[in-house]
PDB file of C-alpha atoms (C1' of nucleotides) in Angstrom:
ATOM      1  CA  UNK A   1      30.967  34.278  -9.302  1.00 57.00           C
ATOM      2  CA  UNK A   2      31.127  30.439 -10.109  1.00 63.00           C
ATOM      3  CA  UNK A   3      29.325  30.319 -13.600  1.00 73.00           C
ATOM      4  CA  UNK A   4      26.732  27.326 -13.152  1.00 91.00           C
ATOM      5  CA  UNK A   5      26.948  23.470 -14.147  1.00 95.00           C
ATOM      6  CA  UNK A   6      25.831  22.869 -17.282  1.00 97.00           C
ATOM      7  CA  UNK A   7      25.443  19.392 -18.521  1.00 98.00           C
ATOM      8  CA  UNK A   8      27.384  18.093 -21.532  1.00 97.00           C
ATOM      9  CA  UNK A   9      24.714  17.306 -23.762  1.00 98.00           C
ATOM     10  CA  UNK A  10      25.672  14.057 -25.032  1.00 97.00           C
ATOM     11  CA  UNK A  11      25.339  12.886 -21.199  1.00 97.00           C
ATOM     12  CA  UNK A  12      21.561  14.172 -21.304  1.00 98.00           C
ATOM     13  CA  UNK A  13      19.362  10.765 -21.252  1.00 98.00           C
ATOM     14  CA  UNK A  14      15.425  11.340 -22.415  1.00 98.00           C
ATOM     15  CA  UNK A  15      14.027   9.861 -19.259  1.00 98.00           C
ATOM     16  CA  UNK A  16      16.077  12.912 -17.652  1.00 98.00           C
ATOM     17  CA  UNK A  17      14.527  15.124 -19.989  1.00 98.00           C
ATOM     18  CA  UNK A  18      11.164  13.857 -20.116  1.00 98.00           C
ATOM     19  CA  UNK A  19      11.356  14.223 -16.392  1.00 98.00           C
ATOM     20  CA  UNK A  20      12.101  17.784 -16.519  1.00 98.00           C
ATOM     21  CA  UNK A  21       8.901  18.438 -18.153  1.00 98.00           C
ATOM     22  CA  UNK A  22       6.545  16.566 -16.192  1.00 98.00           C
ATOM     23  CA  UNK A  23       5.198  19.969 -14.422  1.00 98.00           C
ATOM     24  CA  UNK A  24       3.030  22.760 -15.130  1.00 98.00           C
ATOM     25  CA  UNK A  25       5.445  25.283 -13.347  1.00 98.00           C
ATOM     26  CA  UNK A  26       8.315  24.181 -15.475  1.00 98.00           C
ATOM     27  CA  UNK A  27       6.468  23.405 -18.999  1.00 98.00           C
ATOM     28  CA  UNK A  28       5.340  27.189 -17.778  1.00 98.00           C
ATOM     29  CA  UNK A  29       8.746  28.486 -18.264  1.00 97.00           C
ATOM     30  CA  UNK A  30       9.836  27.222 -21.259  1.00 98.00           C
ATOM     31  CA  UNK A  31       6.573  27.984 -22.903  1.00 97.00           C
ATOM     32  CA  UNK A  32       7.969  31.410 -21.899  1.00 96.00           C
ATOM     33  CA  UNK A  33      11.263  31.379 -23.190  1.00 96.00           C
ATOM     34  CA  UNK A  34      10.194  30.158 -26.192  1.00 95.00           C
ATOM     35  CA  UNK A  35       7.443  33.258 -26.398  1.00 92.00           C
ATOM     36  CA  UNK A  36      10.865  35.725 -25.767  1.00 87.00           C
ATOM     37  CA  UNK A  37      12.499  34.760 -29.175  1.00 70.00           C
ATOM     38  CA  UNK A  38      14.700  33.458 -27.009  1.00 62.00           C
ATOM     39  CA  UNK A  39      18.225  34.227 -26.581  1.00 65.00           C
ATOM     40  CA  UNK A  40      19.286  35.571 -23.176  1.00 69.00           C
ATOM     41  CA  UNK A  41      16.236  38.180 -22.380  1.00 76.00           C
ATOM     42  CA  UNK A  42      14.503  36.168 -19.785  1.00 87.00           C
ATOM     43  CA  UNK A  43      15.439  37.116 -16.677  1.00 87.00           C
ATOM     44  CA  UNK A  44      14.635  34.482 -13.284  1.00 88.00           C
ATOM     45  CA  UNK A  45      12.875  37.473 -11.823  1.00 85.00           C
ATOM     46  CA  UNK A  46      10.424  37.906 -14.770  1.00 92.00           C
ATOM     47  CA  UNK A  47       8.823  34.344 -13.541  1.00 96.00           C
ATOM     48  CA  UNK A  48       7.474  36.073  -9.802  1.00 95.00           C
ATOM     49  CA  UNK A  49       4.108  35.245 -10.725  1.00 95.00           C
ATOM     50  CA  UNK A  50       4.816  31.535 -11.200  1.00 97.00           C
ATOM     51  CA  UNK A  51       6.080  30.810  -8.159  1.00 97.00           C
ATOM     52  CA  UNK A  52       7.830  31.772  -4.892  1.00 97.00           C
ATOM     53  CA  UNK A  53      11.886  32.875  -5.593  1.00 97.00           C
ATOM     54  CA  UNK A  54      12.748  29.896  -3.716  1.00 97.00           C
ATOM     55  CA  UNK A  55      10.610  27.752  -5.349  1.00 98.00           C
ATOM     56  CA  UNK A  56      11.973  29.124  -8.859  1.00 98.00           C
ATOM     57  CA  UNK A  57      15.224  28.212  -8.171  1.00 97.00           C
ATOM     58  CA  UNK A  58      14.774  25.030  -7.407  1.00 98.00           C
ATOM     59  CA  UNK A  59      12.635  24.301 -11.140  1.00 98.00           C
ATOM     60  CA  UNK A  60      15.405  26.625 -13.011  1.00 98.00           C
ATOM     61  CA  UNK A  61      17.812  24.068 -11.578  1.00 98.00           C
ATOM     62  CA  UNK A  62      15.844  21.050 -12.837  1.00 98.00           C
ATOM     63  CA  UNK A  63      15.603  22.112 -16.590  1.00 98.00           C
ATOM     64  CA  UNK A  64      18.912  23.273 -16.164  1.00 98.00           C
ATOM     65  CA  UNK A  65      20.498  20.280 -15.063  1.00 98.00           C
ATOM     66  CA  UNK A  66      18.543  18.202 -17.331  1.00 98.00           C
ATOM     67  CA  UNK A  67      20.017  19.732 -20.541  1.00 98.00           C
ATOM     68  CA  UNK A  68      17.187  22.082 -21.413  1.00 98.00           C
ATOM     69  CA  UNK A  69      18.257  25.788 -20.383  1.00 97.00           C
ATOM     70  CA  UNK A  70      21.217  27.681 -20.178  1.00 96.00           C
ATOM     71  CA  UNK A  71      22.104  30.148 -17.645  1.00 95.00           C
ATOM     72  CA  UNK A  72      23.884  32.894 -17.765  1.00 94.00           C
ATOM     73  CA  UNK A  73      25.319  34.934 -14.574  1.00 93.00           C
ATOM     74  CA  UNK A  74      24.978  38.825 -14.662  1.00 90.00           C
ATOM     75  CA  UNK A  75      25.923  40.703 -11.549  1.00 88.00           C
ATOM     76  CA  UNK A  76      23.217  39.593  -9.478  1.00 87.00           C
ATOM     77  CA  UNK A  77      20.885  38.868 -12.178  1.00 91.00           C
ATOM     78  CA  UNK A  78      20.559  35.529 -14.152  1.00 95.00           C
ATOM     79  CA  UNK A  79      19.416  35.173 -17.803  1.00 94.00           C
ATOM     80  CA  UNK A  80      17.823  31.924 -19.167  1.00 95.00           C
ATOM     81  CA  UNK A  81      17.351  30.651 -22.762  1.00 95.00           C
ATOM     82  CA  UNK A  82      16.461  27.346 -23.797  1.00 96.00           C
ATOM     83  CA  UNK A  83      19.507  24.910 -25.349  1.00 96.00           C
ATOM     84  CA  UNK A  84      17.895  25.166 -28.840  1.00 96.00           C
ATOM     85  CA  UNK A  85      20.750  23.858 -30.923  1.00 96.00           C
ATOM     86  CA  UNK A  86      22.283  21.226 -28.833  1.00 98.00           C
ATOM     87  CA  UNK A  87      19.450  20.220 -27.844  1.00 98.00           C
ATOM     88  CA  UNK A  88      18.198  19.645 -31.720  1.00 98.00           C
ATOM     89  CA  UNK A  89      21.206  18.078 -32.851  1.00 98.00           C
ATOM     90  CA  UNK A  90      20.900  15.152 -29.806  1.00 98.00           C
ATOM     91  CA  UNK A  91      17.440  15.053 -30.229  1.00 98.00           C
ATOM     92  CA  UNK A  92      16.205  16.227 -33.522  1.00 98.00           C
ATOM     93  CA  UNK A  93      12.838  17.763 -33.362  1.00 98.00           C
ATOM     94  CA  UNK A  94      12.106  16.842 -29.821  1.00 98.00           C
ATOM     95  CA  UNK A  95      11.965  20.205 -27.980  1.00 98.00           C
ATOM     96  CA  UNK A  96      10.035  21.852 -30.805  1.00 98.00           C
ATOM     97  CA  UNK A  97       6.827  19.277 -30.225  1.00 98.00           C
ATOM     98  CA  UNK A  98       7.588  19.385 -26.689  1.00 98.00           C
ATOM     99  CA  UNK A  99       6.749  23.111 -26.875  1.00 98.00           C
ATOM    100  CA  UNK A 100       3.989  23.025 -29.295  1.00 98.00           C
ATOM    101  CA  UNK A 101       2.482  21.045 -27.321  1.00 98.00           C
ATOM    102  CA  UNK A 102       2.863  23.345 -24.505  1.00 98.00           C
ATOM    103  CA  UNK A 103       1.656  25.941 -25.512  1.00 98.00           C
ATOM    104  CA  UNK A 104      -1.556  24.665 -26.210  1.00 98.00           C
ATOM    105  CA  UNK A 105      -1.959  23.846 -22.592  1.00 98.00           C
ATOM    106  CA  UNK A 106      -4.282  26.016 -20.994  1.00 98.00           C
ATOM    107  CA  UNK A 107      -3.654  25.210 -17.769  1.00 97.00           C
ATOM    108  CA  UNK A 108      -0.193  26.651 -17.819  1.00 98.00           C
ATOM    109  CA  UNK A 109       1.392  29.923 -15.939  1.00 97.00           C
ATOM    110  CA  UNK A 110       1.803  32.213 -18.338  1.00 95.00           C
ATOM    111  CA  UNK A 111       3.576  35.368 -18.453  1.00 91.00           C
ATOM    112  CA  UNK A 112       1.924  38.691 -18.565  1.00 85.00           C
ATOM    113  CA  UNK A 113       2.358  41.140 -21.592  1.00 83.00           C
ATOM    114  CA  UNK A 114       5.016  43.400 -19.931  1.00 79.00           C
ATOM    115  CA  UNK A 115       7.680  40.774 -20.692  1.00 76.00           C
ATOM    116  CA  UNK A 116       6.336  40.106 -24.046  1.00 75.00           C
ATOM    117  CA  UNK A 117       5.966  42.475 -26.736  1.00 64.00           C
ATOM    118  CA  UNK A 118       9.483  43.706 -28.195  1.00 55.00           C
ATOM    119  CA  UNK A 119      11.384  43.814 -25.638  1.00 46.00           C
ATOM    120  CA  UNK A 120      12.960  47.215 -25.748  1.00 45.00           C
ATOM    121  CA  UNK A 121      10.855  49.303 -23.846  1.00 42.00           C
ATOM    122  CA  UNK A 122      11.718  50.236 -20.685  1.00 41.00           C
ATOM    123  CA  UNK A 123      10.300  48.035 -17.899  1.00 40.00           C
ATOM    124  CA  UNK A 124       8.488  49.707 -15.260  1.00 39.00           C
ATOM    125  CA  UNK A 125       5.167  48.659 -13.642  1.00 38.00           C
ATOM    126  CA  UNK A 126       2.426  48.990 -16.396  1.00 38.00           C
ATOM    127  CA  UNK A 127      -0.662  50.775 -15.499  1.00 35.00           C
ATOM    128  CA  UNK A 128      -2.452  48.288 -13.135  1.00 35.00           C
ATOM    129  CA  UNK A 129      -0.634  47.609  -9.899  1.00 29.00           C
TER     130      UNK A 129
ATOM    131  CA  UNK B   1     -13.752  -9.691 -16.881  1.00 57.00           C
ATOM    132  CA  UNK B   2     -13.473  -5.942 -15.815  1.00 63.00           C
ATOM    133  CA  UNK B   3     -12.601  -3.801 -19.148  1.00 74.00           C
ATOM    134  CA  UNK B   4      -9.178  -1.543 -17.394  1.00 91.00           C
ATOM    135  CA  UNK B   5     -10.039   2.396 -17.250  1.00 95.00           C
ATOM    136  CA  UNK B   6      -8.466   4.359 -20.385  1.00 97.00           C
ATOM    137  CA  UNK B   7      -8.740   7.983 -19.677  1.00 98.00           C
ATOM    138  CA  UNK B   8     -10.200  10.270 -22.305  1.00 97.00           C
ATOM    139  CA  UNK B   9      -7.624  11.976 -24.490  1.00 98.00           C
ATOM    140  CA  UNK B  10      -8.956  15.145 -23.870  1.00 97.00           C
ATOM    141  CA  UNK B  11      -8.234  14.291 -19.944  1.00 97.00           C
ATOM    142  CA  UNK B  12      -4.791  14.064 -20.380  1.00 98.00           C
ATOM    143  CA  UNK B  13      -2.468  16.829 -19.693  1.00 98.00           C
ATOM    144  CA  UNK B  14       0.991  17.584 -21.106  1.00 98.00           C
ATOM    145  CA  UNK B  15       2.594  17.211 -17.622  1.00 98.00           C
ATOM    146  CA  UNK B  16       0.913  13.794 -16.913  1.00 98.00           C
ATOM    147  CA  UNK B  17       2.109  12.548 -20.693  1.00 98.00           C
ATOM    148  CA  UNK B  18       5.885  13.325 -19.698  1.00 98.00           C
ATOM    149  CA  UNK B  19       5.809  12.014 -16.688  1.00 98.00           C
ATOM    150  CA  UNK B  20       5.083   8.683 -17.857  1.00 98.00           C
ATOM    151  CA  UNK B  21       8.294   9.077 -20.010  1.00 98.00           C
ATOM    152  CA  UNK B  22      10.034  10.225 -17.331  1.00 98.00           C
ATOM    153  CA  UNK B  23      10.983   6.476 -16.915  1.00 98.00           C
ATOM    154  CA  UNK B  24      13.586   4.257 -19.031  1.00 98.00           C
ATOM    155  CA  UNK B  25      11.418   1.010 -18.529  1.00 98.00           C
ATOM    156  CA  UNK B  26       8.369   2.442 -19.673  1.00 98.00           C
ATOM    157  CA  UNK B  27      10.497   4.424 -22.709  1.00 98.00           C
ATOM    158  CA  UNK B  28      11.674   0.871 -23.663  1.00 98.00           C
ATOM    159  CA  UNK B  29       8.090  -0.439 -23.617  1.00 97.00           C
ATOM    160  CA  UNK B  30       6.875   2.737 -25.733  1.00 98.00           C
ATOM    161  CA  UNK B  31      10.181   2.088 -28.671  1.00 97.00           C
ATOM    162  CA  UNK B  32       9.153  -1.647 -28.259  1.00 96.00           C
ATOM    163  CA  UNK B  33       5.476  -1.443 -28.955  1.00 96.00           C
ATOM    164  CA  UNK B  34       6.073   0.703 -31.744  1.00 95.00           C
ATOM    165  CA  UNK B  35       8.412  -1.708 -33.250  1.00 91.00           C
ATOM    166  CA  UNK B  36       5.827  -4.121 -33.648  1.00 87.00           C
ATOM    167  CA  UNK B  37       4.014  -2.201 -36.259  1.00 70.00           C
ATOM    168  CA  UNK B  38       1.333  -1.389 -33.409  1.00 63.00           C
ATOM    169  CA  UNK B  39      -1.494  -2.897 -33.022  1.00 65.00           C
ATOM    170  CA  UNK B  40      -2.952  -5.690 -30.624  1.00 69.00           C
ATOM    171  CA  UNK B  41       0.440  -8.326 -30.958  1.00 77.00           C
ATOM    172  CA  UNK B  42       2.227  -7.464 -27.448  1.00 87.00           C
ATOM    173  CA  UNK B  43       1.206  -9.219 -25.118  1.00 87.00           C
ATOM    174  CA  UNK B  44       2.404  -8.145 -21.573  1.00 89.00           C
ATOM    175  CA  UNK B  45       4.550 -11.293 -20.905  1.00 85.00           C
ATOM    176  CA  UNK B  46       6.607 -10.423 -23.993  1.00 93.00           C
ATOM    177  CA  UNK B  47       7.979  -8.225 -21.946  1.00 96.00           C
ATOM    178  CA  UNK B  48       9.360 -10.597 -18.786  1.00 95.00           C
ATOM    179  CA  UNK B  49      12.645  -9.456 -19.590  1.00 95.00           C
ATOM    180  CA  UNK B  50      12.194  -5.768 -18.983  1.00 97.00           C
ATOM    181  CA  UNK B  51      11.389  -6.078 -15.019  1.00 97.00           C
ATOM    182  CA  UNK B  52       9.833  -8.626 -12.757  1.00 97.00           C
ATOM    183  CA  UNK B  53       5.970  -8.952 -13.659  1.00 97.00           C
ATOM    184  CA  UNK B  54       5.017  -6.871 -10.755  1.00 97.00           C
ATOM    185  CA  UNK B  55       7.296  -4.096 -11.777  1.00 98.00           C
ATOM    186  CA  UNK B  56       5.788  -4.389 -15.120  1.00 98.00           C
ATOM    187  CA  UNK B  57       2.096  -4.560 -14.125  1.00 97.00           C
ATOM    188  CA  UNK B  58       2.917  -0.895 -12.237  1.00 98.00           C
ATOM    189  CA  UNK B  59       4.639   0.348 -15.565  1.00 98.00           C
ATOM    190  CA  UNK B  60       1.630  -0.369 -18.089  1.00 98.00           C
ATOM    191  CA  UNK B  61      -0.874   1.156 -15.554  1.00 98.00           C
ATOM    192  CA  UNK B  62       1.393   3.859 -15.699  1.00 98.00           C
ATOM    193  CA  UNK B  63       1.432   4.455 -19.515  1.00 98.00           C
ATOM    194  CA  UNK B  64      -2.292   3.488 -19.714  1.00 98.00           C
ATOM    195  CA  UNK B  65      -3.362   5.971 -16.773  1.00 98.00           C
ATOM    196  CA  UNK B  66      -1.378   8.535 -18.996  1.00 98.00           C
ATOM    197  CA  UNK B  67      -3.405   8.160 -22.013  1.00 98.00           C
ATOM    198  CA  UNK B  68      -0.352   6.784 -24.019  1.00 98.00           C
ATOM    199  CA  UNK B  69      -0.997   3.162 -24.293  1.00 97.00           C
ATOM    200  CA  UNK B  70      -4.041   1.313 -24.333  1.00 96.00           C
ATOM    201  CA  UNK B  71      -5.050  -2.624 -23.062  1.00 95.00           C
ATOM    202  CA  UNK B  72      -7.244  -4.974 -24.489  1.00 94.00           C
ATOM    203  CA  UNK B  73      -7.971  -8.052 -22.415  1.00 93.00           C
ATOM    204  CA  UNK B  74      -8.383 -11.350 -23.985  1.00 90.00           C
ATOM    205  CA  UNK B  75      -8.468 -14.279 -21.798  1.00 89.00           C
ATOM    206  CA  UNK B  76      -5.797 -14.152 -19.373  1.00 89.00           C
ATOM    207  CA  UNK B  77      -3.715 -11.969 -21.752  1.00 91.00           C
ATOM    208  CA  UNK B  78      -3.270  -8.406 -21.946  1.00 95.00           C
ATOM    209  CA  UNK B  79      -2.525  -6.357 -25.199  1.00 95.00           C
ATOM    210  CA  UNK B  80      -1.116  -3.681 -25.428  1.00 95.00           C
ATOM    211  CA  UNK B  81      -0.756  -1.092 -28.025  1.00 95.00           C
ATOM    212  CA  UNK B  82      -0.499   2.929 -28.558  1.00 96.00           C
ATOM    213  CA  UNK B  83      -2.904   5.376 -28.902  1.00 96.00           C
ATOM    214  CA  UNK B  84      -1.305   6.810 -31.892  1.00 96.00           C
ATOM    215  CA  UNK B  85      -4.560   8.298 -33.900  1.00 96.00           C
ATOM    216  CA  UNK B  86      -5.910  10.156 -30.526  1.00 97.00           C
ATOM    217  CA  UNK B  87      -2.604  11.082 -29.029  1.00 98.00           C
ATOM    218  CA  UNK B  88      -1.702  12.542 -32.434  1.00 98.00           C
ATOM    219  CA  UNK B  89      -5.748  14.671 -32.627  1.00 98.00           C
ATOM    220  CA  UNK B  90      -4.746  15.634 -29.346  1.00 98.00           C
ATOM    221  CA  UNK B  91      -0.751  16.574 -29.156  1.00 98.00           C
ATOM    222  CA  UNK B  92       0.101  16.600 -32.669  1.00 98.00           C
ATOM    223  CA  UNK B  93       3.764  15.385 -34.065  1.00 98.00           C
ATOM    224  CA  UNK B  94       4.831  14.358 -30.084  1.00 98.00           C
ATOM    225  CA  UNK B  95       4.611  10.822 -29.518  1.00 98.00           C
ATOM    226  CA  UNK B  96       6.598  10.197 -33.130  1.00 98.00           C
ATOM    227  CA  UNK B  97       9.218  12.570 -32.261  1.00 98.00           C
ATOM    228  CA  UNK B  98       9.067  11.055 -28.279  1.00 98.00           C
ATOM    229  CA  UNK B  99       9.595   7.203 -29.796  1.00 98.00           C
ATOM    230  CA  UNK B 100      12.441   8.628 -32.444  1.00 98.00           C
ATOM    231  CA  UNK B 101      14.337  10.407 -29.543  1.00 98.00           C
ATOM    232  CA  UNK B 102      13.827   6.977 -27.187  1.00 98.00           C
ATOM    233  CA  UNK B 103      14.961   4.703 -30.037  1.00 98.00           C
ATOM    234  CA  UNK B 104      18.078   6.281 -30.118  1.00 98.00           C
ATOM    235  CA  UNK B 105      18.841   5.767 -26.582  1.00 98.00           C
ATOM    236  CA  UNK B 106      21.373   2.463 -26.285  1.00 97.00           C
ATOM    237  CA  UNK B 107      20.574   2.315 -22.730  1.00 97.00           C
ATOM    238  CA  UNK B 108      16.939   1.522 -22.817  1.00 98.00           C
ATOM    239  CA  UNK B 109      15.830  -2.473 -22.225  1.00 97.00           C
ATOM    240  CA  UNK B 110      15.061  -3.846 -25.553  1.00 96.00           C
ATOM    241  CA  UNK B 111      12.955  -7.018 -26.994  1.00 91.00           C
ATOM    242  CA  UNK B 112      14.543 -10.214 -28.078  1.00 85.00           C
ATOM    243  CA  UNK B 113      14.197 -10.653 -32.178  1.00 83.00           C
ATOM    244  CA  UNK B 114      11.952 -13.839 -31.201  1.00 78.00           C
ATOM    245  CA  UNK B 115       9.265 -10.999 -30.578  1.00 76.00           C
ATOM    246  CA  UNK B 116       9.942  -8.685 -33.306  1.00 75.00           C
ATOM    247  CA  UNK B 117      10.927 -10.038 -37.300  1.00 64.00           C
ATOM    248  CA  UNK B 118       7.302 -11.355 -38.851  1.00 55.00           C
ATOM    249  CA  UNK B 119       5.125 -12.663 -35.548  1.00 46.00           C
ATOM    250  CA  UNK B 120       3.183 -15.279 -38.040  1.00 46.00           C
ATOM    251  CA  UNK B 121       5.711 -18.139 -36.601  1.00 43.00           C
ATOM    252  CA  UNK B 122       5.488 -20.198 -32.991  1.00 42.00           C
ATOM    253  CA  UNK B 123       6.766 -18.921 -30.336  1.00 41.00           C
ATOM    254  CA  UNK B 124       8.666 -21.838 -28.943  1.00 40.00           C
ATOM    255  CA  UNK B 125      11.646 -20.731 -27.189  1.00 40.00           C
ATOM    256  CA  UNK B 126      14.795 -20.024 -29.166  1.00 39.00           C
ATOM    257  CA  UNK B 127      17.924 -22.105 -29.320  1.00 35.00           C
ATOM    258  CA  UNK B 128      20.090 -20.792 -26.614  1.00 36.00           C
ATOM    259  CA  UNK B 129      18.051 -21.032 -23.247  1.00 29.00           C
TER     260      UNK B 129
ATOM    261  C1'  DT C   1     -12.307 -30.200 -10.810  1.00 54.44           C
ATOM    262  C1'  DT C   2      -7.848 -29.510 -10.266  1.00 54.44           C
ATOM    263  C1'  DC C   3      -3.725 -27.414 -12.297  1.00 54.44           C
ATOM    264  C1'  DG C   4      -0.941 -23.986 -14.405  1.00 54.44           C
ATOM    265  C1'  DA C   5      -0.040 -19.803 -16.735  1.00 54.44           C
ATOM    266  C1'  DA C   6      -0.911 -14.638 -17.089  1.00 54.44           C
ATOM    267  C1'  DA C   7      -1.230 -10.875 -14.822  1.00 54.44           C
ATOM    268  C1'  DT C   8      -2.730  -7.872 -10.930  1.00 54.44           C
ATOM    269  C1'  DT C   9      -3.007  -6.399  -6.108  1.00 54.44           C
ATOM    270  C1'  DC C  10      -1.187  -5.355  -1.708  1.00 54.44           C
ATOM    271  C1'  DA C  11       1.959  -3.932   1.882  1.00 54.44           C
ATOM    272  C1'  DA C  12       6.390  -2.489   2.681  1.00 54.44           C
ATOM    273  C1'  DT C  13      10.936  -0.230   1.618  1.00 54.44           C
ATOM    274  C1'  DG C  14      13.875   3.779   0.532  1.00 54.44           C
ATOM    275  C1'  DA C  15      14.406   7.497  -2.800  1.00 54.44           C
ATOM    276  C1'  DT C  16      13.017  11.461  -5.016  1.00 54.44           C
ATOM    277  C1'  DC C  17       9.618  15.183  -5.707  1.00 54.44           C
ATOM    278  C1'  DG C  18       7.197  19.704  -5.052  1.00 54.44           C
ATOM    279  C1'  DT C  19       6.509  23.118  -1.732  1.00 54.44           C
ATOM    280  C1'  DT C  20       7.343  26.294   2.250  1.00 54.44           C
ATOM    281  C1'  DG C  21       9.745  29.671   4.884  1.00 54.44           C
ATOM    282  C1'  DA C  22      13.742  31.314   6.940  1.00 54.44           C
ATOM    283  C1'  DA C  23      18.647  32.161   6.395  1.00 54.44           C
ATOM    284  C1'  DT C  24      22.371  33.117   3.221  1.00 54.44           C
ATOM    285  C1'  DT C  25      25.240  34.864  -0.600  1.00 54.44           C
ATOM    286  C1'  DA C  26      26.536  38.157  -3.925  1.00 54.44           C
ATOM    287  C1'  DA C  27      26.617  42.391  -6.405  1.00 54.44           C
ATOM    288  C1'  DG C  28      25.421  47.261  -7.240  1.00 54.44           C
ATOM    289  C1'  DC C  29      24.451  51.829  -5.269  1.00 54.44           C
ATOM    290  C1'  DC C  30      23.565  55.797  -1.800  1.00 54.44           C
TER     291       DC C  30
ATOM    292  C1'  DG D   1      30.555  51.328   5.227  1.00 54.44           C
ATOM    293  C1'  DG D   2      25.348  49.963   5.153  1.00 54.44           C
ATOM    294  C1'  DC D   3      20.981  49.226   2.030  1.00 54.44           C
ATOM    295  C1'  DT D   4      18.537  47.026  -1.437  1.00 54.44           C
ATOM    296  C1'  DT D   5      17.659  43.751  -4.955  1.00 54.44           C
ATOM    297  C1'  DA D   6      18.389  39.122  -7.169  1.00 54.44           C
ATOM    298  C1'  DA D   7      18.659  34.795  -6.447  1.00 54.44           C
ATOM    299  C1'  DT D   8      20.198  30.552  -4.024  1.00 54.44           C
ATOM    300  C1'  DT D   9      20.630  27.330  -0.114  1.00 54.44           C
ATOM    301  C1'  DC D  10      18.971  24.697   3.624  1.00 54.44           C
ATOM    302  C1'  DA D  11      15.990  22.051   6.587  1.00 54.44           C
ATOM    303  C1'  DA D  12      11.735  20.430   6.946  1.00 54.44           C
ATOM    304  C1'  DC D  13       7.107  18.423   5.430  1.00 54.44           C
ATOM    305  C1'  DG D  14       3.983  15.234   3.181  1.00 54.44           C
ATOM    306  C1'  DA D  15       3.270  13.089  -1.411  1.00 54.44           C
ATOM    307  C1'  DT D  16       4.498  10.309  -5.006  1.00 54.44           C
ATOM    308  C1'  DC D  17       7.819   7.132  -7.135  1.00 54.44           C
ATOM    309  C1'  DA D  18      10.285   2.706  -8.363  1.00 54.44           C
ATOM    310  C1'  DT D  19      11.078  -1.653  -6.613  1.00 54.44           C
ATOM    311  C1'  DT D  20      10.389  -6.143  -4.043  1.00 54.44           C
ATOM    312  C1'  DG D  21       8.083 -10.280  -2.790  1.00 54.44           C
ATOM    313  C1'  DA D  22       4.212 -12.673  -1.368  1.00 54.44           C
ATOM    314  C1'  DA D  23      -0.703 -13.392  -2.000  1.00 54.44           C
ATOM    315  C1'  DT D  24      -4.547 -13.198  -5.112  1.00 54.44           C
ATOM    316  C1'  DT D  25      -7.563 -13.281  -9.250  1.00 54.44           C
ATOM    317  C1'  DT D  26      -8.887 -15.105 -13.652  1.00 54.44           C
ATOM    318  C1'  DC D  27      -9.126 -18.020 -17.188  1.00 54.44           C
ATOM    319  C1'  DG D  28      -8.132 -22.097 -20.136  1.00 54.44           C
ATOM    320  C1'  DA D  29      -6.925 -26.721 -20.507  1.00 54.44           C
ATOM    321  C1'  DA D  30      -5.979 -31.540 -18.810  1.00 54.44           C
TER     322       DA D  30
END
DNA sequence: TTCGAAATTCAATGATCGTTGAATTAAGCC
DNA sequence: GGCTTAATTCAACGATCATTGAATTTCGAA
């Protein structure tokens, strides 16, 4: 499987970046990695409920290619994290008020408590569905 | 003379804030204005060498519909400075650590040092012209 | 009252954006 | 092999974007 451009990060401009946030669906998502202590739990599929698959894709590709999430190929599955410590040491402090200021947003997607919690449970369909 | 619409703070959404960002003109109006130790001394022809005063005149609507700058008309002039105290109520810690992480881009259109050093002398042209 | 400077408005352009839905790829499993 | 699931790709759409250049508004000063 080809494993995914990633940008350098040095070749990362903040208009690019700043562009990459400028919608809900996307300030959404990494709302939502940041609420999975990040590294490498988030699965594409656990973002259904923000959008259509196709429509996914094509916002995962825009943070991606933007310099703020990594991807990692699984078999068939893709994980996503955010590029904390790259993207600190380019742009100290930036992605931490970026998502502060997020989260505060009420008019976000947000994910549903199934993803949230620990993490380790096993993750069938809760109750109501 | 008509007084320009400023939104309220409270109005202004995350997504809408970065996407006025999203643009290095408008970034290198941002670093610029903040440079001048804010308030009231930027006048929107100090900035003739950014874009052509069209260009310009869509850029500051821009930042102003965003909530990020605001316009005070005086005569013929416009000027323009940030809306540090509400932006920082209302997304706290962002616009600093937006204007730090714009500063440090080398790519973004800059003012001339007639503008910036005290702004108590004329402002004749300077020597080479 | 005419002139000039400051800035905006307007119409037009090509480019990019967000969204849809259908087709495609790729891997794991019976 | 043939399903199923995960996710992407592609073509299309209307909307918004950045940019241009010409016309317009507004005010102050000669």
């Amino acid at each position: 499987m080809k494993p995914v451009f990633h940008p350098d990060i040095e070749d990362v401009a903040p208009a690019d970046v700043f562009g990459a946030l400028a919608d809900p669906i996307r300030l959404g998502i990494l709302v939502a990695l940041s609420d999975l202590n990040d590294v490498d739990r988030a699965r594409c599929s656990h973002f259904t409920a923000f959008a259509s698959p196709s429509l996914l894709s094509y916002h995962f590709a825009k943070l991606r290619e933007a310099g703020i999430t990594r991807m990692r190929v699984e078999g068939t599955s893709r994980y996503l994290s955010i590029r904390r410590e790259e993207l600190n040491q380019r742009f100290p402090g930036l992605i931490d008020s970026v998502i502060e200021t997020a989260r505060r947003d009420p008019n976000l997607p947000r994910l549903g408590p199934e993803w949230l919690s620990g993490g380790e449970q096993a993750q069938g369909q809760t109750s109501s569905r």
